[in-house]
Coordinates of C-alpha atoms in Angstrom, one line a residue:
M489 CA 20.0 -15.9 5.0
R490 CA 19.4 -17.0 1.4
I491 CA 18.4 -14.1 -0.9
I492 CA 16.5 -14.5 -4.1
R493 CA 16.0 -11.8 -6.7
P494 CA 13.2 -12.6 -9.2
A495 CA 13.4 -10.1 -12.0
P496 CA 9.6 -9.9 -12.6
A497 CA 9.1 -8.6 -9.1
R498 CA 11.7 -5.9 -9.5
L499 CA 10.4 -4.8 -12.9
A500 CA 6.7 -4.7 -11.7
G501 CA 7.8 -2.8 -8.5
L502 CA 9.8 -0.2 -10.5
I503 CA 6.9 0.4 -12.9
A504 CA 4.4 0.7 -9.9
L505 CA 6.8 3.1 -8.1
A506 CA 7.2 5.3 -11.2
V507 CA 3.4 5.4 -11.8
L508 CA 2.6 6.1 -8.2
L509 CA 5.2 8.8 -7.9
M510 CA 3.9 10.4 -11.1
I511 CA 0.3 10.3 -9.8
W512 CA 1.4 11.4 -6.3
S513 CA 3.6 14.3 -7.5
T514 CA 1.2 15.7 -10.1
S515 CA -2.1 15.5 -8.2
F516 CA -1.8 18.9 -6.6
H517 CA -5.5 19.1 -6.0
G518 CA -6.3 15.5 -5.4
I519 CA -6.5 12.6 -3.0
R520 CA -2.8 13.2 -2.0
D521 CA -3.6 16.6 -0.5
V522 CA -6.7 15.4 1.3
L523 CA -4.8 12.4 2.8
R524 CA -1.9 14.7 3.8
E525 CA -4.1 17.3 5.4
R526 CA -6.3 14.8 7.3
A527 CA -3.2 13.1 8.6
L528 CA -1.8 16.4 9.8
D529 CA -5.2 17.1 11.5
T530 CA -4.3 14.2 13.7
V531 CA -0.7 15.0 14.2
L532 CA -0.7 18.8 14.8
P533 CA -2.7 18.8 18.0
L534 CA -0.1 16.6 19.6
S535 CA 2.4 19.5 19.3
A536 CA 0.1 22.3 20.3
P537 CA 1.7 24.9 22.7
S538 CA 0.5 25.3 26.2
E539 CA -2.1 27.9 26.8
A540 CA 0.1 29.3 29.5
D541 CA 2.7 30.4 26.9
G542 CA 2.6 33.7 25.1
P543 CA -0.1 36.4 24.6
F544 CA -3.8 36.1 24.8
V545 CA -6.8 36.7 22.6
T546 CA -10.4 37.2 23.8
I547 CA -13.6 36.8 21.7
V548 CA -16.7 38.9 22.1
D549 CA -19.5 36.7 20.7
I550 CA -22.8 38.0 19.4
D551 CA -24.4 34.6 20.2
R552 CA -27.9 33.4 20.0
D553 CA -28.7 34.5 23.5
T554 CA -27.6 38.0 22.6
L555 CA -29.8 38.0 19.5
A556 CA -32.7 36.7 21.6
R557 CA -32.4 39.5 24.1
F558 CA -31.4 42.5 21.9
G559 CA -33.1 41.8 18.6
P560 CA -32.5 39.7 15.5
W561 CA -29.7 40.1 13.0
P562 CA -28.9 42.4 11.2
W563 CA -28.6 45.0 13.9
P564 CA -28.8 48.8 13.5
R565 CA -25.4 50.3 13.4
A566 CA -26.2 52.3 16.5
R567 CA -26.8 49.0 18.5
L568 CA -23.5 47.7 17.3
A569 CA -21.9 51.0 18.3
R570 CA -23.3 50.5 21.8
L571 CA -21.6 47.0 22.0
I572 CA -18.3 48.4 20.8
A573 CA -18.5 51.3 23.3
A574 CA -18.8 48.7 26.1
I575 CA -15.7 47.0 24.7
A576 CA -13.8 50.3 24.3
T577 CA -14.3 51.1 28.0
A578 CA -12.2 48.1 28.9
H579 CA -9.2 49.5 26.9
P580 CA -8.3 46.5 24.8
A581 CA -5.0 46.6 22.8
V582 CA -6.8 46.1 19.6
L583 CA -10.4 45.5 18.5
A584 CA -10.6 43.3 15.3
V585 CA -14.1 43.1 13.8
D586 CA -14.8 39.8 12.1
M587 CA -17.7 41.0 10.0
L588 CA -18.0 43.1 6.8
L589 CA -19.5 46.5 7.5
E590 CA -20.4 47.1 3.9
G591 CA -22.9 49.8 2.8
R592 CA -24.8 52.3 4.7
D593 CA -27.0 51.6 7.8
R594 CA -30.4 50.3 6.6
F595 CA -32.1 51.3 9.8
A596 CA -33.6 54.6 10.8
P597 CA -32.1 56.2 14.0
D598 CA -33.5 54.4 17.1
K599 CA -33.7 56.5 20.2
S600 CA -33.5 53.3 22.3
D601 CA -29.9 52.9 20.9
G602 CA -28.7 56.4 21.6
G603 CA -30.8 59.0 20.0
S604 CA -31.3 60.4 16.5
V605 CA -27.7 60.4 15.3
D606 CA -27.0 58.5 12.0
G607 CA -26.1 54.9 12.8
D608 CA -22.9 54.9 10.6
K609 CA -21.7 58.1 12.2
R610 CA -22.5 56.8 15.6
L611 CA -20.5 53.6 14.9
A612 CA -17.6 55.6 13.4
Q613 CA -17.4 57.8 16.5
T614 CA -17.3 54.8 18.8
L615 CA -14.7 53.0 16.7
S616 CA -12.4 56.0 16.9
T617 CA -12.1 55.5 20.6
V618 CA -10.3 52.2 20.3
P619 CA -7.5 50.9 18.0
T620 CA -9.5 49.0 15.4
V621 CA -8.9 46.6 12.5
L622 CA -11.8 46.2 10.1
G623 CA -12.4 43.5 7.5
F624 CA -12.7 43.3 3.7
V625 CA -13.3 40.6 1.2
L626 CA -12.0 40.0 -2.3
D627 CA -14.2 40.3 -5.3
N628 CA -13.4 40.0 -9.0
A629 CA -16.7 41.4 -10.1
R630 CA -16.3 44.8 -8.6
T631 CA -13.8 47.7 -9.0
M632 CA -11.2 48.3 -6.4
Q633 CA -12.5 50.2 -3.4
D634 CA -10.1 52.9 -2.2
L635 CA -9.1 51.3 1.0
P636 CA -5.9 52.2 2.8
A637 CA -3.3 49.4 3.1
A638 CA -0.3 49.1 5.4
P639 CA 2.9 49.2 3.2
V640 CA 4.7 45.9 2.6
V641 CA 8.4 46.5 2.3
S642 CA 10.7 43.9 0.7
N643 CA 14.5 43.9 0.4
A644 CA 14.4 41.6 -2.6
P645 CA 11.9 40.2 -5.1
I646 CA 9.8 37.4 -3.5
A647 CA 8.0 34.7 -5.4
L648 CA 4.6 33.7 -3.9
P649 CA 3.1 31.6 -6.7
G650 CA 0.1 30.3 -4.7
I651 CA -1.0 33.7 -3.1
W652 CA -4.6 34.6 -3.1
H653 CA -5.5 37.4 -5.6
A654 CA -8.5 39.2 -7.0
A655 CA -9.1 42.3 -9.1
G656 CA -11.2 44.1 -6.6
L657 CA -12.3 44.2 -3.0
I658 CA -15.3 45.1 -0.8
G659 CA -14.6 47.0 2.4
P660 CA -16.5 49.1 5.0
T661 CA -18.4 52.2 4.0
P662 CA -16.0 55.2 3.8
V663 CA -17.3 57.0 7.0
I664 CA -16.6 53.9 9.0
A665 CA -13.3 53.0 7.2
A666 CA -11.9 56.4 8.1
T667 CA -11.7 55.5 11.8
A668 CA -9.7 52.2 11.4
Q669 CA -6.0 51.7 11.9
G670 CA -5.9 48.6 9.7
F671 CA -7.8 46.5 7.3
G672 CA -7.5 42.7 7.0
A673 CA -8.9 40.1 4.7
L674 CA -11.8 38.1 6.1
V675 CA -11.4 35.3 3.6
A676 CA -10.4 31.8 4.7
A677 CA -8.9 29.2 2.4
A678 CA -10.8 26.0 2.0
D679 CA -8.9 22.8 1.0
V680 CA -9.9 20.3 -1.6
D681 CA -12.2 18.5 0.8
G682 CA -14.0 21.8 1.6
L683 CA -12.6 22.2 5.1
I684 CA -10.8 25.4 6.3
R685 CA -7.4 24.8 7.7
R686 CA -5.7 28.0 6.7
V687 CA -6.1 31.8 6.7
P688 CA -4.1 34.1 4.3
L689 CA -1.3 36.1 5.8
L690 CA -0.9 38.1 2.7
L691 CA -2.9 38.4 -0.5
L692 CA -3.2 40.6 -3.6
A693 CA -6.1 42.9 -4.2
G694 CA -5.4 44.3 -7.6
D695 CA -1.7 45.2 -7.6
T696 CA -1.7 45.9 -3.8
L697 CA -0.2 43.4 -1.3
R698 CA -2.4 43.4 1.8
G699 CA -2.5 41.4 5.1
G700 CA -5.1 39.1 6.4
L701 CA -7.2 40.1 9.4
A702 CA -4.9 38.2 11.8
V703 CA -1.8 39.8 10.4
E704 CA -3.3 43.3 10.7
A705 CA -4.6 42.7 14.2
V706 CA -1.0 41.7 15.3
R707 CA 0.5 44.7 13.4
V708 CA -1.8 47.2 15.1
S709 CA -1.2 45.6 18.5
Q710 CA 2.6 45.8 17.8
R711 CA 2.2 49.5 16.9
S712 CA 3.9 48.8 13.6
G713 CA 3.2 51.0 10.6
L714 CA 4.4 48.5 7.9
L715 CA 5.0 44.8 7.1
L716 CA 8.5 43.7 6.2
L717 CA 9.1 40.8 3.8
E718 CA 12.6 39.5 3.7
S719 CA 14.4 37.6 0.9
D720 CA 14.4 34.4 3.0
R721 CA 10.6 34.5 2.6
R722 CA 9.9 35.6 6.2
L723 CA 7.2 38.1 7.1
H724 CA 8.0 40.5 10.0
V725 CA 5.0 42.0 11.8
G726 CA 6.6 44.2 14.5
D727 CA 8.4 41.8 16.7
V728 CA 6.7 38.8 15.2
S729 CA 8.5 36.8 12.5
V730 CA 6.5 34.4 10.3
P731 CA 7.9 32.0 7.7
L732 CA 5.9 32.0 4.5
D733 CA 5.0 29.1 2.2
P734 CA 4.4 29.7 -1.5
S735 CA 0.7 30.5 -0.9
A736 CA 1.5 32.9 2.0
E737 CA -1.1 31.1 4.2
L738 CA -1.0 30.2 7.8
R739 CA -1.8 26.5 8.6
L740 CA -3.9 26.3 11.8
R741 CA -3.8 23.5 14.3
P742 CA -7.2 21.8 14.6
V743 CA -7.6 22.8 18.2
I744 CA -10.1 25.6 17.7
G745 CA -13.5 25.1 19.3
A746 CA -13.9 24.1 22.9
R747 CA -10.8 25.8 24.1
W748 CA -12.1 29.2 22.8
E749 CA -15.2 28.9 24.9
R750 CA -13.1 29.6 27.9
H751 CA -11.9 32.8 26.3
T752 CA -15.2 34.1 25.0
V753 CA -17.4 36.8 26.5
S754 CA -21.1 36.9 25.4
A755 CA -22.1 40.2 23.9
A756 CA -25.3 40.0 26.0
V757 CA -23.2 40.2 29.2
L758 CA -21.3 43.3 28.0
L759 CA -24.5 45.0 26.8
G760 CA -26.2 44.2 30.1
D761 CA -23.3 45.1 32.3
P762 CA -20.5 47.2 30.7
G763 CA -18.3 46.6 33.8
A764 CA -18.1 43.0 32.8
G765 CA -15.6 43.9 30.1
A766 CA -12.7 44.3 32.6
R767 CA -11.2 41.0 31.5
L768 CA -10.7 42.5 28.0
A769 CA -8.1 45.1 29.2
G770 CA -4.9 44.9 27.2
H771 CA -6.0 42.0 25.1
I772 CA -6.6 41.7 21.4
V773 CA -10.3 41.5 21.2
L774 CA -12.1 39.8 18.3
L775 CA -15.8 40.8 17.7
G776 CA -17.8 38.2 15.8
S777 CA -20.7 35.8 16.0
S778 CA -21.4 32.1 16.6
A779 CA -25.1 32.5 15.7
P780 CA -26.1 30.7 12.5
E781 CA -28.3 33.5 11.3
V782 CA -25.3 35.9 11.2
G783 CA -23.7 33.7 8.6
G784 CA -20.2 33.4 10.1
L785 CA -20.0 29.5 10.4
R786 CA -17.3 27.6 8.5
P787 CA -16.5 23.9 8.1
T788 CA -13.2 22.9 9.8
P789 CA -11.7 19.5 10.7
L790 CA -13.3 19.7 14.1
S791 CA -16.8 20.9 13.2
P792 CA -18.8 21.8 10.1
V793 CA -20.1 24.9 12.0
T794 CA -17.0 26.5 13.5
P795 CA -17.5 30.3 14.0
S796 CA -15.1 32.2 11.7
V797 CA -14.3 34.5 14.7
Q798 CA -12.7 31.4 16.4
I799 CA -10.7 30.7 13.2
Q800 CA -9.3 34.2 13.2
A801 CA -8.7 34.1 17.0
E802 CA -6.6 30.9 16.5
A803 CA -4.6 32.5 13.7
I804 CA -3.8 35.6 15.9
D805 CA -2.9 33.4 18.8
T806 CA -0.6 31.2 16.6
L807 CA 1.2 34.3 15.3
L808 CA 1.7 35.8 18.7
R809 CA 2.9 32.5 20.2
G810 CA 5.5 32.0 17.4
A811 CA 4.0 28.6 16.8
T812 CA 3.5 29.0 13.0
L813 CA 3.9 26.0 10.8
Y814 CA 4.7 26.1 7.1
R815 CA 5.4 24.0 4.1
P816 CA 8.3 25.5 2.1
A817 CA 8.5 25.1 -1.7
W818 CA 11.4 22.5 -1.4
V819 CA 9.4 20.1 0.8
G820 CA 7.3 18.7 -2.1
P821 CA 10.3 17.9 -4.4
G822 CA 12.2 16.7 -1.3
E823 CA 9.4 14.2 -0.5
I824 CA 9.5 12.9 -4.1
I825 CA 13.2 12.3 -4.0
A826 CA 13.0 10.7 -0.5
V827 CA 10.1 8.5 -1.5
A828 CA 11.9 7.4 -4.7
V829 CA 14.9 6.3 -2.7
L830 CA 12.9 4.6 0.0
G831 CA 10.7 3.0 -2.7
L832 CA 13.7 1.5 -4.3
I833 CA 14.8 0.2 -0.9
V834 CA 11.4 -1.3 -0.4
L835 CA 11.6 -3.0 -3.8
L836 CA 14.8 -4.6 -2.8
F837 CA 13.0 -5.9 0.3
A838 CA 10.1 -7.2 -1.8
A839 CA 12.4 -8.9 -4.4
G840 CA 15.2 -10.0 -2.1
F841 CA 13.7 -11.4 1.1
R842 CA 11.0 -13.8 2.2
P843 CA 7.5 -12.2 2.0
L844 CA 6.9 -11.9 5.8
L845 CA 10.3 -10.3 6.4
A846 CA 10.0 -8.1 3.4
F847 CA 6.6 -6.8 4.6
A848 CA 7.9 -6.2 8.1
L849 CA 10.8 -4.2 6.7
T850 CA 8.5 -2.2 4.5
V851 CA 6.2 -1.4 7.4
V852 CA 9.2 -0.3 9.5
A853 CA 10.3 2.0 6.6
C854 CA 6.8 3.5 6.4
L855 CA 6.6 4.0 10.1
A856 CA 10.1 5.5 10.1
W857 CA 9.0 8.1 7.5
T858 CA 5.8 8.9 9.5
G859 CA 7.9 9.3 12.7
V860 CA 10.3 11.7 10.9
A861 CA 7.3 13.7 9.6
I862 CA 5.7 13.9 13.0
A863 CA 9.0 14.9 14.6
A864 CA 9.5 17.7 12.0
V865 CA 6.5 19.6 13.4
P866 CA 7.8 20.5 16.8
A867 CA 11.4 20.4 15.9
L868 CA 11.5 22.3 12.6
A869 CA 7.9 23.7 12.3
L870 CA 7.7 21.9 9.0
L871 CA 4.6 20.3 7.5
V872 CA 5.9 17.1 5.9
D873 CA 3.4 14.6 4.5
P874 CA 3.2 11.7 7.0
V875 CA 1.1 9.3 5.0
G876 CA 1.4 9.9 1.2
P877 CA 5.0 8.6 0.9
G878 CA 4.2 5.6 3.0
L879 CA 1.3 4.8 0.7
V880 CA 3.5 5.1 -2.3
M881 CA 6.0 2.7 -0.7
L882 CA 3.3 0.2 0.3
G883 CA 1.8 0.5 -3.2
S884 CA 5.1 -0.3 -4.9
F885 CA 5.8 -3.1 -2.5
A886 CA 2.3 -4.6 -3.1
A887 CA 2.9 -4.5 -6.9
A888 CA 6.3 -6.1 -6.5
A889 CA 5.0 -8.7 -4.1
L890 CA 2.0 -9.4 -6.4
A891 CA 4.4 -9.8 -9.4
R892 CA 6.6 -12.0 -7.3
F893 CA 3.6 -14.1 -6.2
A894 CA 2.4 -14.5 -9.8
H895 CA 5.9 -15.4 -10.9
D896 CA 6.3 -17.9 -8.1
E897 CA 2.9 -19.3 -8.7
W898 CA 3.8 -19.7 -12.4
R899 CA 7.0 -21.4 -11.4
A900 CA 5.2 -23.6 -8.9
R901 CA 2.7 -24.7 -11.5
A902 CA 5.5 -25.5 -13.9
L903 CA 7.3 -27.4 -11.2
R904 CA 4.2 -29.3 -10.3
A905 CA 3.6 -30.1 -13.9
R906 CA 7.2 -31.3 -14.2
F907 CA 6.9 -33.4 -11.0
E908 CA 3.7 -34.9 -12.2
Q909 CA 5.8 -36.5 -14.9
H910 CA 7.5 -38.4 -12.0
L911 CA 4.8 -38.6 -9.4
A912 CA 1.0 -39.1 -9.3
P913 CA -0.8 -35.7 -9.3
A914 CA -2.3 -36.5 -5.9
V915 CA 1.2 -37.0 -4.5
V916 CA 2.4 -33.7 -5.9
R917 CA -0.6 -31.9 -4.4
R918 CA 0.1 -33.5 -1.1
I919 CA 3.8 -32.4 -1.2
A920 CA 2.8 -28.9 -2.3
G921 CA 0.2 -28.6 0.5
D922 CA 2.6 -29.9 3.2
P923 CA 6.2 -30.0 2.2
R924 CA 7.2 -31.1 5.7
A925 CA 5.4 -34.4 5.1
L926 CA 8.1 -35.3 2.6
R927 CA 11.2 -36.7 4.3
L928 CA 14.0 -36.1 1.9
K929 CA 17.0 -36.8 4.1
G930 CA 16.8 -40.6 3.6
E931 CA 14.7 -43.4 5.0
Q932 CA 14.4 -47.1 4.7
R933 CA 11.1 -48.4 3.4
E934 CA 9.6 -51.2 1.5
I935 CA 9.1 -50.4 -2.2
T936 CA 8.2 -52.2 -5.4
A937 CA 10.7 -51.5 -8.2
L938 CA 9.8 -51.6 -11.8
F939 CA 12.4 -51.5 -14.6
T940 CA 11.7 -51.3 -18.3
D941 CA 13.8 -51.6 -21.4
I942 CA 13.2 -51.5 -25.2
E943 CA 14.3 -54.6 -27.0
G944 CA 16.8 -53.9 -29.9
F945 CA 17.3 -50.3 -28.9
T946 CA 21.0 -50.2 -29.7
S947 CA 20.5 -51.3 -33.3
L948 CA 17.6 -48.8 -33.6
T949 CA 19.8 -45.9 -32.7
E950 CA 22.2 -46.9 -35.5
R951 CA 19.7 -46.9 -38.3
A952 CA 17.4 -44.1 -37.2
E953 CA 17.7 -40.3 -37.9
P954 CA 18.4 -38.4 -34.7
T955 CA 15.3 -36.2 -35.0
E956 CA 13.0 -39.1 -35.7
L957 CA 14.5 -41.1 -32.8
V958 CA 14.1 -38.3 -30.3
A959 CA 10.5 -37.7 -31.5
L960 CA 9.6 -41.3 -31.1
L961 CA 11.2 -41.6 -27.7
D962 CA 9.4 -38.4 -26.5
T963 CA 6.1 -40.1 -27.5
Y964 CA 7.1 -43.3 -25.8
F965 CA 8.3 -41.8 -22.5
D966 CA 5.4 -39.4 -22.3
A967 CA 3.0 -42.4 -22.5
A968 CA 5.1 -44.5 -20.2
T969 CA 5.6 -41.9 -17.4
R970 CA 1.9 -41.1 -17.5
V971 CA 1.0 -44.7 -16.9
V972 CA 3.4 -44.9 -14.0
T973 CA 2.1 -41.8 -12.3
D974 CA -1.5 -42.8 -13.0
H975 CA -0.9 -46.0 -11.0
G976 CA 0.6 -44.1 -8.0
G977 CA 4.2 -44.8 -8.9
M978 CA 7.2 -42.4 -9.1
V979 CA 9.5 -42.2 -12.1
E980 CA 12.8 -42.5 -10.3
K981 CA 14.8 -41.8 -13.5
I982 CA 15.0 -42.3 -17.2
V983 CA 18.3 -43.8 -18.4
G984 CA 18.6 -44.1 -22.2
D985 CA 15.6 -46.2 -23.3
A986 CA 14.8 -47.4 -19.8
V987 CA 12.3 -46.2 -17.2
H988 CA 13.1 -46.9 -13.6
A989 CA 10.0 -46.5 -11.4
I990 CA 9.3 -47.2 -7.7
F991 CA 6.0 -47.7 -5.9
N992 CA 5.4 -46.8 -2.2
A993 CA 7.7 -43.8 -2.1
P994 CA 7.9 -41.0 -1.1
F995 CA 4.5 -41.8 0.6
D996 CA 2.8 -45.0 1.6
L997 CA 0.9 -46.5 -1.3
H998 CA -1.7 -49.2 -0.5
A999 CA -1.2 -52.5 -2.5
H1000 CA 1.9 -51.1 -4.1
T1001 CA 2.9 -54.5 -5.6
E1002 CA -0.5 -55.0 -7.2
R1003 CA -0.3 -51.5 -8.6
A1004 CA 3.1 -52.1 -10.1
V1005 CA 1.9 -55.3 -11.9
A1006 CA -1.2 -53.4 -13.2
C1007 CA 1.2 -50.6 -14.3
A1008 CA 3.3 -53.1 -16.2
L1009 CA 0.4 -54.6 -18.0
K1010 CA -0.8 -51.1 -19.0
L1011 CA 2.8 -50.3 -20.2
L1012 CA 2.7 -53.2 -22.6
E1013 CA -0.6 -52.0 -23.9
I1014 CA 0.4 -48.4 -24.6
T1015 CA 3.9 -49.3 -25.9
D1016 CA 2.2 -51.7 -28.4
E1017 CA 0.2 -48.7 -29.5
V1018 CA 3.4 -46.7 -30.0
R1019 CA 5.0 -49.6 -31.9
R1020 CA 1.9 -49.6 -34.3
S1021 CA 2.2 -45.9 -34.9
P1022 CA 3.7 -44.8 -38.3
A1023 CA 6.9 -43.7 -36.6
G1024 CA 7.1 -46.9 -34.6
Q1025 CA 6.6 -49.1 -37.6
R1026 CA 9.0 -47.1 -39.8
L1027 CA 11.8 -47.4 -37.2
D1028 CA 10.8 -50.9 -36.1
L1029 CA 10.5 -50.1 -32.4
G1030 CA 11.1 -53.2 -30.3
R1031 CA 8.9 -54.5 -27.6
T1032 CA 9.1 -53.4 -23.9
R1033 CA 10.5 -55.8 -21.3
I1034 CA 9.7 -55.2 -17.6
G1035 CA 11.1 -56.5 -14.4
I1036 CA 9.3 -56.2 -11.0
E1037 CA 10.5 -57.0 -7.5
T1038 CA 9.5 -55.9 -3.9
G1039 CA 11.9 -55.3 -1.0
L1040 CA 13.6 -52.8 1.3
A1041 CA 15.4 -49.8 -0.1
I1042 CA 17.0 -46.6 1.1
V1043 CA 15.2 -43.6 -0.5
G1044 CA 15.9 -39.9 -0.3
D1045 CA 17.7 -37.0 -1.9
I1046 CA 21.1 -38.0 -3.0
G1047 CA 23.7 -35.5 -4.4
G1048 CA 25.7 -32.4 -3.5
S1049 CA 24.7 -28.8 -3.0
R1050 CA 24.3 -28.1 -6.7
K1051 CA 22.3 -31.2 -7.7
L1052 CA 19.9 -33.4 -5.8
D1053 CA 18.2 -36.6 -7.0
Y1054 CA 15.5 -38.4 -5.2
T1055 CA 16.4 -42.0 -5.7
A1056 CA 16.3 -45.5 -4.2
H1057 CA 19.3 -47.7 -3.3
G1058 CA 19.2 -51.4 -2.4
D1059 CA 19.2 -55.0 -3.6
V1060 CA 15.6 -54.7 -4.7
M1061 CA 16.7 -52.2 -7.4
N1062 CA 19.4 -54.5 -8.7
T1063 CA 17.1 -57.5 -8.6
A1064 CA 14.4 -55.6 -10.7
A1065 CA 17.0 -54.7 -13.2
R1066 CA 18.2 -58.4 -13.5
L1067 CA 14.6 -59.6 -13.8
E1068 CA 14.1 -57.1 -16.7
A1069 CA 17.1 -58.6 -18.4
A1070 CA 15.9 -62.1 -17.8
N1071 CA 13.0 -61.5 -20.1
K1072 CA 15.5 -61.8 -23.0
D1073 CA 16.3 -65.4 -22.1
L1074 CA 12.7 -66.4 -21.1
G1075 CA 11.1 -64.8 -24.1
S1076 CA 8.7 -63.0 -21.8
S1077 CA 7.6 -59.4 -21.4
I1078 CA 7.1 -59.2 -17.7
C1079 CA 9.2 -61.0 -15.1
I1080 CA 8.2 -60.8 -11.5
G1081 CA 10.5 -61.7 -8.6
P1082 CA 9.7 -64.1 -5.7
I1083 CA 9.1 -61.4 -3.0
A1084 CA 6.7 -59.5 -5.2
A1085 CA 5.0 -62.7 -6.2
A1086 CA 4.4 -63.6 -2.5
R1087 CA 2.4 -60.3 -2.2
L1088 CA 0.2 -61.2 -5.1
D1089 CA -2.8 -63.5 -5.6
P1090 CA -1.2 -66.8 -6.7
T1091 CA -4.0 -67.3 -9.2
S1092 CA -2.9 -64.1 -11.0
L1093 CA 0.6 -65.4 -11.7
R1094 CA 2.2 -68.1 -13.9
R1095 CA 5.5 -69.6 -12.8
M1096 CA 8.0 -69.4 -15.6
G1097 CA 10.9 -71.3 -13.9
T1098 CA 13.9 -71.0 -11.6
L1099 CA 16.8 -68.6 -12.4
T1100 CA 20.1 -67.7 -10.8
L1101 CA 20.2 -64.0 -11.4
R1102 CA 23.5 -62.3 -12.2
G1103 CA 25.3 -61.3 -9.0
Q1104 CA 23.2 -63.7 -6.8
S1105 CA 24.3 -67.1 -5.6
Q1106 CA 20.9 -68.7 -5.0
A1107 CA 18.3 -69.6 -7.6
V1108 CA 14.9 -68.0 -7.4
D1109 CA 11.4 -68.7 -8.8
V1110 CA 10.2 -66.1 -11.4
F1111 CA 6.7 -65.4 -12.5
S1112 CA 4.7 -63.6 -15.1
P1113 CA 1.1 -62.3 -15.0
A1114 CA -1.4 -65.1 -15.9
E1115 CA -3.3 -62.5 -17.9
L1116 CA -0.5 -62.5 -20.5
V1117 CA -0.7 -66.3 -20.8
R1118 CA -4.5 -66.1 -21.3
N1119 CA -4.0 -63.4 -24.0
H1120 CA -1.2 -65.5 -25.6
S1121 CA 1.2 -62.6 -25.0
V1122 CA 4.0 -64.1 -23.0
T1123 CA 6.3 -63.6 -26.0
G1124 CA 5.7 -60.3 -27.7
P1125 CA 6.2 -59.5 -31.4
G1126 CA 9.6 -58.8 -32.7
G1127 CA 11.4 -61.3 -30.4
G1128 CA 15.1 -61.6 -30.3
G1129 CA 17.8 -60.1 -28.0
E1130 CA 19.9 -57.0 -27.9

């Protein structure tokens, strides 16, 4: 396989890779995070554990049907106490209340809900009959409420730079708080796109480290009096061990929603028939609401109106199943290093291989990264970005490919411009459009050969300054080659002061002999203009002599592996050269051989005589265009031989 390495593609790719890595690595709250999290939303459900595994959580839902039957929200505390009493009779392992019981009861005692006892006291009495975890929220605008916290014990200093923190908190009213065995944060962490995918495991309220609602519910269910934080950044909640990322948050799988409907009991059912709570026995029970008017709906990847009680239930279930996923601090830098290495490999693909193969290899590299990231979820419980690195690789490849394309296009245009010095622009465009149409391995075809020579050139080189001579020849050859290509011919080569041109190669050219004669006449015209130029007069540039003949030749690329030359071989080439030289003896400017003359209109020619050309045994008739005779130009100015 032939490998090419255009430097502009490598340079552009390296610059693009550096820029993309810088943007990707520094945009902590940007597009990168949104793309990563949305990709994980697709990946994570694929590795969700079976519902048959591990412990179980049940939700008691104050749904819209409950509110329709038992009154609108907010409820008097006595009515809420009645619901909790129905839950308590089922003897759950823990009751976690996903609502903030802030402030005193705003309702007067209602005999229909149990008599004249104060609602807060009634609720506190009921909560004392079941292990309970109540919720609090963080608040920077208020002073710290005196709320008990389970101690967090650590055997070494632990850095959690991304942990939630606030100066104060708001919790239940003291009379209710006194009955709880734990207090957990009700907050949920929204990502950059506004969707909730995480809940805090730990957070700071003032200087106190506290657990989230899910952690506290698990702790109380485990009958543990503390939380243990080890130096390897693992949180132990009783028998449950959880790895922590720098933000101490728990990433949820986006499977909440429909599956929790099967594990939800309507509060209306419990209030109507307390015996219906038998299915709650021994379970962790979460009390919350899916009714919009209660205000507990949150946007998640699955729905913009996901009940927060389902989010907390998913968090508890994840902890108890041991299915926690995390993103350690080293994953981000590791991704940058890996992508830098893979990006360099992709640049080698872009700069070293054909575009289609390079693109295929780049796609394989991106898919390989995505496959590794997906496999890391069930195998290592790691959250590795499955799409961002691939986009960086594709971006750097695209930049390198674009630079290579631009470089190749520039080279192609330069090459076309160079070829157009030898071929007609239409022929060059045809070759560029369909290179297979050009048969370069050699073929025999009829051509018309045209050879030119400048009279007295040897003596001119002896008297002229090199720079002046080169400048004059550049002007002469530029004009001559343009005339050849304009008439459909190909400049086969330039040798010294001579131009060798062929017509009807590499493609068929209609009336190629007539075109060659017309080209010869135009050559005389433009070379006379060059001779009349100041430089031509100063150096006494001689007249141009031209020989033309038609015949079979072998044309194709001739040469070795390092140099190829598209050229023609055959008697027709030798004859055209001899005819050009015959002008010296005939005193003519254009000498046409017999085969070419036979292809032309006889009235357009003047027979000049019969010659035996050097290297040939038979004499042949030679001709000159009649137009030259009519213009009295058979013998040009500055006659004489070289």
